Coordinates of C-alpha atoms and ligand atoms in Angstrom, one line a residue:
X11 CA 2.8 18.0 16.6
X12 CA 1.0 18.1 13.2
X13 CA 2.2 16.9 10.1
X14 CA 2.6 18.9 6.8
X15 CA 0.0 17.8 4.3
X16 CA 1.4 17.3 0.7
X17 CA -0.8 17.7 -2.8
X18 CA 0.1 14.7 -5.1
X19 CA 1.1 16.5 -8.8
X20 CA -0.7 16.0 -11.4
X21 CA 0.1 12.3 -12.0
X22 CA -1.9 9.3 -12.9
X23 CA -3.0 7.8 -10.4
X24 CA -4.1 11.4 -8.6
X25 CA -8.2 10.2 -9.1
X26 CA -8.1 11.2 -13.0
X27 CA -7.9 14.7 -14.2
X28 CA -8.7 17.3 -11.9
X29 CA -12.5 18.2 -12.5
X30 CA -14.4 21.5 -12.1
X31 CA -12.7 23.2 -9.1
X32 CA -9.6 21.0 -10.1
X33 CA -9.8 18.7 -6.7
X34 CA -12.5 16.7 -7.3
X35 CA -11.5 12.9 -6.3
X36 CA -8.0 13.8 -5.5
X37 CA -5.8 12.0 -2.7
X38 CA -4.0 14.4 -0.2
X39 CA -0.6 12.8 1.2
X40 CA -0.2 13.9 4.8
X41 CA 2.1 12.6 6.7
X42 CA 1.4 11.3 11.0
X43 CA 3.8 12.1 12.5
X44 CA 4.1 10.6 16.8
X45 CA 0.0 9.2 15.5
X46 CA -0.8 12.5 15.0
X47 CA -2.1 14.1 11.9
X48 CA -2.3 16.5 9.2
X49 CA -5.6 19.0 9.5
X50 CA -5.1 21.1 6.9
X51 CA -6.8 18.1 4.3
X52 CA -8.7 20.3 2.2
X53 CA -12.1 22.4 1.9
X54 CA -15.4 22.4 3.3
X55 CA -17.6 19.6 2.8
X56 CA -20.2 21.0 -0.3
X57 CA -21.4 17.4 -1.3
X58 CA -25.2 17.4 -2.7
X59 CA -24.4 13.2 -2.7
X60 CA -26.6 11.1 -1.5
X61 CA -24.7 9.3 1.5
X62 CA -22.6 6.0 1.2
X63 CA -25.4 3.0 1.3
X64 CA -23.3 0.4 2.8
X65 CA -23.6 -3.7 3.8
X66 CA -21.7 -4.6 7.0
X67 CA -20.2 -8.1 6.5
X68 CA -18.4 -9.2 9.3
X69 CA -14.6 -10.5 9.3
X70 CA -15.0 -9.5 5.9
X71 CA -16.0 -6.6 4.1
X72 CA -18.1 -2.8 3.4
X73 CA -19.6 -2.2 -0.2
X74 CA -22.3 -2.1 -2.5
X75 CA -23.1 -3.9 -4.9
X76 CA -20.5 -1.9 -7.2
X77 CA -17.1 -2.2 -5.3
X78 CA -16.3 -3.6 -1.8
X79 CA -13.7 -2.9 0.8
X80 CA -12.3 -6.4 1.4
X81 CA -10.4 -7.1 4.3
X82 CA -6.7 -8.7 3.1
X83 CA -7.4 -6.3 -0.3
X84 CA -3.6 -4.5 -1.8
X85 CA -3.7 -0.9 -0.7
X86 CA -3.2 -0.3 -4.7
X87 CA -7.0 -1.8 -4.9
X88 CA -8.6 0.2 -2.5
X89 CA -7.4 3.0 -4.5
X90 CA -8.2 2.2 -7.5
X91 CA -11.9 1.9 -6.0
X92 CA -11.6 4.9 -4.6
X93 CA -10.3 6.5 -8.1
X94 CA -13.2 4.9 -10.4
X95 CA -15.5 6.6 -7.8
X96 CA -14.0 9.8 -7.3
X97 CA -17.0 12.0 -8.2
X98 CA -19.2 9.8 -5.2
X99 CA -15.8 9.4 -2.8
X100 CA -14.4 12.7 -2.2
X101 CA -11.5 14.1 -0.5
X102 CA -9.6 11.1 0.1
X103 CA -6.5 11.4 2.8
X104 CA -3.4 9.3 2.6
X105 CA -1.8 9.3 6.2
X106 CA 1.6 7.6 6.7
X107 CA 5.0 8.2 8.5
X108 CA 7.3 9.9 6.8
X109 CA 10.4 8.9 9.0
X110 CA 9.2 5.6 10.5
X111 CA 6.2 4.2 7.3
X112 CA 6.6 0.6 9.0
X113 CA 5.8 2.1 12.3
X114 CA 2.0 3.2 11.5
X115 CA -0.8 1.6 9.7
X116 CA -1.2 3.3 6.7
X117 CA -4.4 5.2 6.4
X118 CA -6.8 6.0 3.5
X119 CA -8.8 8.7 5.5
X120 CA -12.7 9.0 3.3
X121 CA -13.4 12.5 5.3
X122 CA -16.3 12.8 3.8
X123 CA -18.0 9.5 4.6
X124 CA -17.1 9.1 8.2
X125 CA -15.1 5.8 7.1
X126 CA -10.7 4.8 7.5
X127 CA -9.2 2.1 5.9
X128 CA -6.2 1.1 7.7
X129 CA -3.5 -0.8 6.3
X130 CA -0.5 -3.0 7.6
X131 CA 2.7 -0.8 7.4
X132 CA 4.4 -4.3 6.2
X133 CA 2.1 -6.1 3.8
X134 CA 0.3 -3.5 2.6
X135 CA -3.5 -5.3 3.1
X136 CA -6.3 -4.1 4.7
X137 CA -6.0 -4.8 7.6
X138 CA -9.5 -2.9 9.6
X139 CA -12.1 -1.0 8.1
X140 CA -13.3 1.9 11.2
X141 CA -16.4 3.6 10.6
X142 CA -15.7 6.5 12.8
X143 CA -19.1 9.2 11.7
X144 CA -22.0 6.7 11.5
X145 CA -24.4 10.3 10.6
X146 CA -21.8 10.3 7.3
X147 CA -23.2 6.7 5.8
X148 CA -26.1 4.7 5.8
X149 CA -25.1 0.8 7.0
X150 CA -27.0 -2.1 6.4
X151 CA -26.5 -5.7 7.6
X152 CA -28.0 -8.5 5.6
X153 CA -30.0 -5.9 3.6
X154 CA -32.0 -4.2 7.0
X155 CA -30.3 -1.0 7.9
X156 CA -29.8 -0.2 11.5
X157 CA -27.8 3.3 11.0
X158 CA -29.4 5.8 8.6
X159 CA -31.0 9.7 9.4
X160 CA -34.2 7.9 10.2
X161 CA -32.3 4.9 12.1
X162 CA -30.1 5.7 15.4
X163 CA -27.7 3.4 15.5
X164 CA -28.8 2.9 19.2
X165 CA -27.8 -0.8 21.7
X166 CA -31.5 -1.5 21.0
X167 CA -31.0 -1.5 17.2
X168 CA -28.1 -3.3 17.3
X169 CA -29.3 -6.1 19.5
X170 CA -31.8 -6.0 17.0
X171 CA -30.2 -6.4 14.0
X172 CA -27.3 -8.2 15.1
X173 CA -29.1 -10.4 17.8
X174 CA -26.9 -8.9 20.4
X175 CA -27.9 -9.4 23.8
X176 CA -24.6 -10.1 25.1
X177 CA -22.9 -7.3 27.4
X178 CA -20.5 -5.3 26.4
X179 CA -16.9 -3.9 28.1
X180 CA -16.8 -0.6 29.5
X181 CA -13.1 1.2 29.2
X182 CA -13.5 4.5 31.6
X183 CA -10.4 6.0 29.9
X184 CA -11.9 6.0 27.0
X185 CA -15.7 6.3 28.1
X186 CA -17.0 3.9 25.8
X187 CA -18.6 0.9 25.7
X188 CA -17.2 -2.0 23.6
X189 CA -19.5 -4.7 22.2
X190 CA -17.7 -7.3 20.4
X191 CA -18.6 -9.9 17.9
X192 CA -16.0 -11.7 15.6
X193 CA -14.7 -9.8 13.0
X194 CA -17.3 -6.8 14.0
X195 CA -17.2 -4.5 17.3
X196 CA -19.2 -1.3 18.1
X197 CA -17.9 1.4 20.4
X198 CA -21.1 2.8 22.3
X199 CA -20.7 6.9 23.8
X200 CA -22.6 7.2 26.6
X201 CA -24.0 10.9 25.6
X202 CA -27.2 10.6 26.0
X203 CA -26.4 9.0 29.3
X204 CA -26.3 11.6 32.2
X205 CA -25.3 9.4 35.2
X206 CA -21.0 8.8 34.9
X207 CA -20.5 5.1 34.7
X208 CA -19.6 3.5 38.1
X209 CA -18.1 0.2 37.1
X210 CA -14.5 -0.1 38.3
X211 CA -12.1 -1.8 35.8
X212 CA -12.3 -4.9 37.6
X213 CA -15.8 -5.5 36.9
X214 CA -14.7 -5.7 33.2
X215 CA -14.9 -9.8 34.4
X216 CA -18.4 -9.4 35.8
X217 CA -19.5 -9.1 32.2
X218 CA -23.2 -9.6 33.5
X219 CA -23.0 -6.7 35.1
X220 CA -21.9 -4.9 32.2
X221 CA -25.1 -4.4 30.4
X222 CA -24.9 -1.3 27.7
X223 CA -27.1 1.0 29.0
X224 CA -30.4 2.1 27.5
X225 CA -30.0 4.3 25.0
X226 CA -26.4 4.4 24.2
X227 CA -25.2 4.7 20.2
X228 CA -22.9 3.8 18.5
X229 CA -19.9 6.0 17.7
X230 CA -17.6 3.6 15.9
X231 CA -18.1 0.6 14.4
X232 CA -15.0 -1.7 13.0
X233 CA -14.6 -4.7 10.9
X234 CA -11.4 -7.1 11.0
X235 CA -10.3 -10.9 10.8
X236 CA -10.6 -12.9 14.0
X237 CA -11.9 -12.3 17.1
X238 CA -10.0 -9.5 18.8
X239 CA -9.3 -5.9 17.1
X240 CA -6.5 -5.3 19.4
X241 CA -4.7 -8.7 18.0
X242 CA -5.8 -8.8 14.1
X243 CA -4.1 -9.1 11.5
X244 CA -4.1 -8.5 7.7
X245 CA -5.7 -11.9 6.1
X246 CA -3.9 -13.7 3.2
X247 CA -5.2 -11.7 0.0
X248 CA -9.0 -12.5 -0.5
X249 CA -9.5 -15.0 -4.1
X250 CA -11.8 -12.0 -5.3
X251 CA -8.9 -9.7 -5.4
X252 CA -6.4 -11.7 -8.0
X253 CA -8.3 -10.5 -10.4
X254 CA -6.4 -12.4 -12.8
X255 CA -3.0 -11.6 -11.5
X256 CA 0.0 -12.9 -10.3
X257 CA 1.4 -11.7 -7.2
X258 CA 4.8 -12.7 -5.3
X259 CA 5.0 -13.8 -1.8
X260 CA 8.9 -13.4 -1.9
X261 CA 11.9 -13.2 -4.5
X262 CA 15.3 -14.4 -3.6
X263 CA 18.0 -13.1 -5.4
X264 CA 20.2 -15.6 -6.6
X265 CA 24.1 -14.9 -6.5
X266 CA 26.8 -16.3 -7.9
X267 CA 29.6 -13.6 -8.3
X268 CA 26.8 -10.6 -7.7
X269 CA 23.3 -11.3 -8.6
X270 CA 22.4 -13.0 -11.1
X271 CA 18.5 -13.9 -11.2
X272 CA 15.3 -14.0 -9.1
X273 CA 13.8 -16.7 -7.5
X274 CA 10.1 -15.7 -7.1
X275 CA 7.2 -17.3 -5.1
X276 CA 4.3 -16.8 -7.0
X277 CA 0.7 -17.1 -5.6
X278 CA -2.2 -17.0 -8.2
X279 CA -6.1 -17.9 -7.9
X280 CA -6.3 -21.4 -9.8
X281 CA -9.5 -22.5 -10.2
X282 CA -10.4 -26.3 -9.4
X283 CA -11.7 -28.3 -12.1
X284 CA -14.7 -27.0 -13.2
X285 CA -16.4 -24.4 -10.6
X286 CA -15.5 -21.0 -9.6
X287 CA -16.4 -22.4 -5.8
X288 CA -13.3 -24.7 -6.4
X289 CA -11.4 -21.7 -6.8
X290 CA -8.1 -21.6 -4.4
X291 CA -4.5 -20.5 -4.1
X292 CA -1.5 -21.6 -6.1
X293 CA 2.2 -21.2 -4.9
X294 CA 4.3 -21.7 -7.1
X295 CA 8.0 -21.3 -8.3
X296 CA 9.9 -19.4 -11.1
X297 CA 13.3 -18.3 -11.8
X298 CA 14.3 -15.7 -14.1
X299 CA 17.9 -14.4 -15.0
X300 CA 20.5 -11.8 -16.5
X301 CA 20.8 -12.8 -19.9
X302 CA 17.7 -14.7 -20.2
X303 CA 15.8 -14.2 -23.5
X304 CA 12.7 -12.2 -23.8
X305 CA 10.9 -15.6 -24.5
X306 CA 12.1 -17.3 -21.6
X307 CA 10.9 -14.6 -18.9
X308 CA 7.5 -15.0 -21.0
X309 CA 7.4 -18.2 -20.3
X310 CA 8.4 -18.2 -17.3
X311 CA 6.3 -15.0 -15.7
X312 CA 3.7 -14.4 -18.3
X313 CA 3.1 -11.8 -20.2
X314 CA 3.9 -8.2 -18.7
X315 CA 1.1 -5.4 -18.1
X316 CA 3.1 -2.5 -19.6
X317 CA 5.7 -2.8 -22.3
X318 CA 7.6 0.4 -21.8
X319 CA 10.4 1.5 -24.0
X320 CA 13.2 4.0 -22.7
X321 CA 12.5 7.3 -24.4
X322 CA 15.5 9.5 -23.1
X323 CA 18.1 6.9 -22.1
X324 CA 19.9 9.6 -20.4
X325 CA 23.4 8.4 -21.4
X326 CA 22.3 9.4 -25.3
X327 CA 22.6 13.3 -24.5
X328 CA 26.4 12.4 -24.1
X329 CA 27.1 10.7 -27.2
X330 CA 28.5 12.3 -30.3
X331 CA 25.5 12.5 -32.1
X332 CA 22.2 11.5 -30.5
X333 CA 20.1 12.9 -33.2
X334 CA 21.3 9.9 -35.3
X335 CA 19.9 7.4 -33.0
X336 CA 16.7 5.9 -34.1
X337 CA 14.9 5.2 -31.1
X338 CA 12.2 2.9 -32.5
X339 CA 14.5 0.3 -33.4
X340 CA 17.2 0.7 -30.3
X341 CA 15.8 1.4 -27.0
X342 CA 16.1 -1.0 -24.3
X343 CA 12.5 -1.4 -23.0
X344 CA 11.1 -2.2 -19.9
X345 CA 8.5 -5.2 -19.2
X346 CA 6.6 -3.8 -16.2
X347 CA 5.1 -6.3 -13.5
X348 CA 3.2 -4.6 -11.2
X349 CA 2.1 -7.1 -9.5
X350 CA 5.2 -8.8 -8.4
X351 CA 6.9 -5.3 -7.8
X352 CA 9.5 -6.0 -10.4
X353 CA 10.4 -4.5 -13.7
X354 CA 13.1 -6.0 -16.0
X355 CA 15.1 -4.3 -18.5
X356 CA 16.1 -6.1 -22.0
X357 CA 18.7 -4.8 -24.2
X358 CA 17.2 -3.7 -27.3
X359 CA 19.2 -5.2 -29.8
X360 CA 19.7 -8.9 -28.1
X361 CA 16.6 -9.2 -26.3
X362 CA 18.0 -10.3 -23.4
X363 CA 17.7 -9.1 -20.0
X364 CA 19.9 -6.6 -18.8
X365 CA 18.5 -5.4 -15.3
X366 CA 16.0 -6.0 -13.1
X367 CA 14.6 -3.6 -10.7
X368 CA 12.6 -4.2 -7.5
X369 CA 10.5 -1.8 -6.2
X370 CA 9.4 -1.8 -2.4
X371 CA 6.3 0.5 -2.4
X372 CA 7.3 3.1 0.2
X373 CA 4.8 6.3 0.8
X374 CA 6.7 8.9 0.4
X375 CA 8.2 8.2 -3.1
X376 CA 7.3 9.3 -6.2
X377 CA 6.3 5.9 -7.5
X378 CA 4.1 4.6 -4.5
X379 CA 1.1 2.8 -5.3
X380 CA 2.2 1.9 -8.7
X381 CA 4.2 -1.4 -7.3
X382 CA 2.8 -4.1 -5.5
X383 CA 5.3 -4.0 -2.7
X384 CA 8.2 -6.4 -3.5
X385 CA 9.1 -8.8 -0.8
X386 CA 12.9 -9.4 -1.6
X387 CA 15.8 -11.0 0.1
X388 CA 19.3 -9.8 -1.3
X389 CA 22.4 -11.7 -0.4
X390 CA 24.8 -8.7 0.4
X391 CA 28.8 -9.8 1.0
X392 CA 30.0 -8.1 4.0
X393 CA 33.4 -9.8 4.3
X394 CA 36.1 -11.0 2.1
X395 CA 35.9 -14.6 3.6
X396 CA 32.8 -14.6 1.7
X397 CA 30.1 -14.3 4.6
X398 CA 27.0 -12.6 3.7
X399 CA 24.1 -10.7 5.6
X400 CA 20.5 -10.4 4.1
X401 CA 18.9 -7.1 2.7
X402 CA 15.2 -7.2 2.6
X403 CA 12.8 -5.0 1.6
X404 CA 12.8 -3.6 5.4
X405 CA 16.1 -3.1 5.9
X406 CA 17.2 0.4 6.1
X407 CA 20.8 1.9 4.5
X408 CA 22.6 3.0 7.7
X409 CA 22.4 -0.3 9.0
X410 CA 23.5 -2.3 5.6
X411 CA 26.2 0.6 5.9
X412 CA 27.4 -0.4 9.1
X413 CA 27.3 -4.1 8.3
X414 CA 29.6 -3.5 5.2
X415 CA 31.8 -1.7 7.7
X416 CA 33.2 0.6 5.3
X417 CA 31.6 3.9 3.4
X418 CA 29.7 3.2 -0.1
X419 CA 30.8 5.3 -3.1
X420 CA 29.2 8.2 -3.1
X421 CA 25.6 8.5 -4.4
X422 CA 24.0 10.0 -7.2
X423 CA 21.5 11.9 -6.3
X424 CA 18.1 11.3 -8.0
X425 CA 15.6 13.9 -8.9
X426 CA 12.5 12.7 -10.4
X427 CA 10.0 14.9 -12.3
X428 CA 7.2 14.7 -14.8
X429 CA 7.9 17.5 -16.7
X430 CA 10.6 19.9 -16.3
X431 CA 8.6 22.2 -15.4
X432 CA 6.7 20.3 -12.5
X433 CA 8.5 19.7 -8.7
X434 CA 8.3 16.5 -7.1
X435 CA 6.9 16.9 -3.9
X436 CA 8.5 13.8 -2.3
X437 CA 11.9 15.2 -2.6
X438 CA 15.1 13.5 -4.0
X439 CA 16.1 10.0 -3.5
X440 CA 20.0 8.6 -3.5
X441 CA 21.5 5.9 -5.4
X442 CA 24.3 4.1 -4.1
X443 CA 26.3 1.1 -5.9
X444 CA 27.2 -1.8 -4.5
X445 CA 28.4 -5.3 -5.6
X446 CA 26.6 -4.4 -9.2
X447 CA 23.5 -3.2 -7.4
X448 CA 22.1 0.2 -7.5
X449 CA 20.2 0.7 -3.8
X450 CA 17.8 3.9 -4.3
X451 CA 17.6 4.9 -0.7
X452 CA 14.7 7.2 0.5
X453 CA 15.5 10.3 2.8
X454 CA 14.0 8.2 5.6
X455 CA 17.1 5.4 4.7
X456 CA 14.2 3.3 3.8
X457 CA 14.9 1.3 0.0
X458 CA 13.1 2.4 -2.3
X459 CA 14.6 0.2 -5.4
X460 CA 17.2 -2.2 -6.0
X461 CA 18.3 -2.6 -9.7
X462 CA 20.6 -5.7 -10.3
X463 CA 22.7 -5.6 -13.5
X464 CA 25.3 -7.8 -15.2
X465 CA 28.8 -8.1 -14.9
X466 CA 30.3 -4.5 -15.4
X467 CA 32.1 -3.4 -18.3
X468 CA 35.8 -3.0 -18.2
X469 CA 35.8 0.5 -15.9
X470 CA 32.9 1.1 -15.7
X471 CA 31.5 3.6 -12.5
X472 CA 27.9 4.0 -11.4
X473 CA 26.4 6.0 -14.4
X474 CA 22.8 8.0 -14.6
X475 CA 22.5 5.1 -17.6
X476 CA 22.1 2.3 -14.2
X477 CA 19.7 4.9 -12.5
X478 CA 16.9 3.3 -11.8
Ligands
NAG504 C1 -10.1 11.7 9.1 O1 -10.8 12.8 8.7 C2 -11.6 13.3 9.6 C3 -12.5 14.4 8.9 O2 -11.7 15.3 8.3 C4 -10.8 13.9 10.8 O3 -11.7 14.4 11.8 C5 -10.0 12.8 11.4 O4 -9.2 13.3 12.4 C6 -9.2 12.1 10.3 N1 -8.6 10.9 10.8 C7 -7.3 10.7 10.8 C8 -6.7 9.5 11.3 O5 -6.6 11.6 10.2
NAG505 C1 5.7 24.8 -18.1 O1 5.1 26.0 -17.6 C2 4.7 26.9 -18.6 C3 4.2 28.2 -18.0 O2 3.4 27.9 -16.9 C4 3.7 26.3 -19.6 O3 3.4 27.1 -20.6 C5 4.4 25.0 -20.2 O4 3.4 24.3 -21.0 C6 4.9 24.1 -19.1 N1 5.6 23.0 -19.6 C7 5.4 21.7 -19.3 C8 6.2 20.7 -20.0 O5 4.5 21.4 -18.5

């Protein structure tokens, strides 16, 4: 079954404006569906490039000396990468499940350049880089190359560069040779190789016997942590990619009668005394709150990396005369931190905080990649004796649904768009409020946001004011 391929709109993180034939550098969305996947990604290949000029660093990275793929890098990284170099890096794929995103890695597909990124469905790392068309990039190991147009990537020139010499595994349902080093394996085809191996499985433990034969190259090559590719995992987040940033490892929301702050676990690079080289993680703890001052989420979280102020509050077009509203001086705005995944709303004329929103990063939505996924716990009351059950960022809405036991009011539907003129491709989402939450739930009954606001105002109902 093949998957419907999707054109992002015009937004901002599409690779920049749309250049010449107006796809230059742009991302497709397709969607794998049962692991298989969209074909209808775009045009011919036309590139007058030179090819990809890559270093192989094992259990560790691909790059140049401009940007690097770094094992344990946030997908929203990679593509930002991928964006500043969108005139070299063309025709970029973004493969994902649409009904089950935590059941597939998530792919960034470089057609062009023979090379996948794949990414952990949960944490959003990189998690294995796959060169899949070694005749699509040039690939050098401490500087030498050994796959180029003038250099096969042959078992000879791989012993040679990587001081092989050890034999490899043969898998006959695959028909390919496997030659494994940590954090670095080759798949060998046997193409060039007329006579049909004869190994049985069970000689997969005579290793000796399993020399690669003479001649055999490479057809994929794949970098990961550790020293199996069936078993890897997603490292911790690599120093290099902080950049300066705060992320969150996990926010608790705290509840006294409904939420009423966050309690986040921050990581950070901190740097030793003195060198970079003393350079290692920092966990640490904040809380923030409803009500809390402008000043004291400062203080507390740093400083934001977007201030942005409500422009249509959409609750204005109902009062009796919006025209008289001035909006510099009395919009709520927004303090956006994209790197915990969390926004938070202060009232404009107390400066205090009103909301906060948590936003989990789903493909699919019309926000993904702008959040750092937020890892959240949410203490949900399922009975009147007071007993709770969690909601995390994986949970779905059927199931919360059924834990709750009885139907939530019904949702408001949300539409978003850029313009009114422009459709959003990823359809409409539903918000549903609960215990003075707003859950924006994804077609899939994935979450897509949870925005936690104060105590509610005497009869007050779920208004487009609360949408997220
Ligand atoms: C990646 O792109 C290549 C080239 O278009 C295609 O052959 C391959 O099937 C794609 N891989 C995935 C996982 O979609
Ligand atoms: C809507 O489309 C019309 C016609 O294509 C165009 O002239 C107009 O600028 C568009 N408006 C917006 C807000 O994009």
């Amino acid at each position: 079954m093949l998957g419907r391929c999707r054109r992002r709109p015009g937004r901002s993180w599409g690779a920049g404006p749309p250049k010449g034939d107006g796809t230059t550098g742009q991302l497709l969305f397709c969607l794998l569906s049962s692991g298989l996947v969209c074909a209808a990604a775009g045009r011919p290949p036309r590139r007058a490039e030179p090819m990809l000029d890559l270093e192989v660093v094992p259990e560790r990275s691909l790059g140049n000396e401009q940007w690097e793929f770094t094992l344990g890098m946030p997908l929203a990284q990679a593509v930002t990468i991928l964006q500043k170099h969108c005139r070299i890096i063309k025709n970029v794929q973004v493969l994902y499940s649409e009904q089950s995103p935590l059941s597939h890695d998530l792919i960034l597909n470089l057609t062009q350049d023979g090379i996948k990124l794949l990414f952990d469905a949960f944490n959003q790392r990189l998690k294995v880089i796959e060169v899949y068309d070694l005749t699509k990039v040039k690939l050098k190991y401490c500087g030498v190359h050994f796959n180029s147009q003038a250099i096969a990537p042959t078992i000879e020139q791989i012993d040679q560069s990587f001081g092989a010499t050890h034999p490899g595994v043969y898998n006959s349902a695959e028909q390919l040779f496997h030659l494994n080093f940590r954090g670095l394996s080759f798949s060998f085809q046997l193409d060039s190789w007329t006579e049909a191996p004869k190994y049985e499985p069970n000689f997969a433990h005579g290793l000796a016997s399993l020399q690669i034969p003479h001649g055999a190259t490479v057809k994929r090559m794949y970098i990961y942590s550790g020293n199996s590719l069936q078993d890897t995992k997603a490292p911790v987040m690599p120093l290099t990619c902080f950049l300066g940033n705060v992320y969150a490892e996990s926010i608790d929301v705290r509840d006294g009668t409904g939420p009423s702050g966050l309690r986040l676990r921050l990581l950070a690079a901190g740097c030793g005394p003195g060198l970079l080289a003393d350079a290692k993680m920092r966990v640490f703890a904040r809380s923030v709150y409803l009500g809390d001052s402008f000043q004291d989420v400062l203080s507390m979280l740093g400083s934001p990396h977007k201030v942005f102020y409500k422009s249509e509050d959409k609750m204005k077009i109902h009062s009796p005369s919006p025209h008289k509203q001035v909006p510099s001086k009395c919009n709520d705005y927004f303090f956006n931190y994209f790197t915990l995944g969390v926004d938070i709303l202060f009232d404009a004329n107390t400066h205090k905080v009103k909301k906060f929103v948590l936003h989990t990063n789903y493909p699919g939505h019309y926000n993904f990649n702008i959040y750092h996924r937020c890892e959240f716990k949410i203490p949900i009351a399922i009975k009147k004796d007071g007993q709770t059950e969690t909601c995390t960022t994986y949970s779905k809405w059927d199931n919360i649904q059924e834990l709750l036991g009885h139907p939530v009011e019904k949702p408001v539907v949300l539409h978003r768009s850029s313009s009114p003129n422009n459709t959003n491709p990823f359809g409409s989402t539903f918000c549903f409020g609960l215990q003075r939450m707003i859950f924006e739930v994804m077609q899939n009954n994935h979450i897509a946001s949870v925005t936690l606001y104060g105590p509610p105002r005497p009869g007050a109902h779920l208004k487009t004011a609360e949408l997220p």
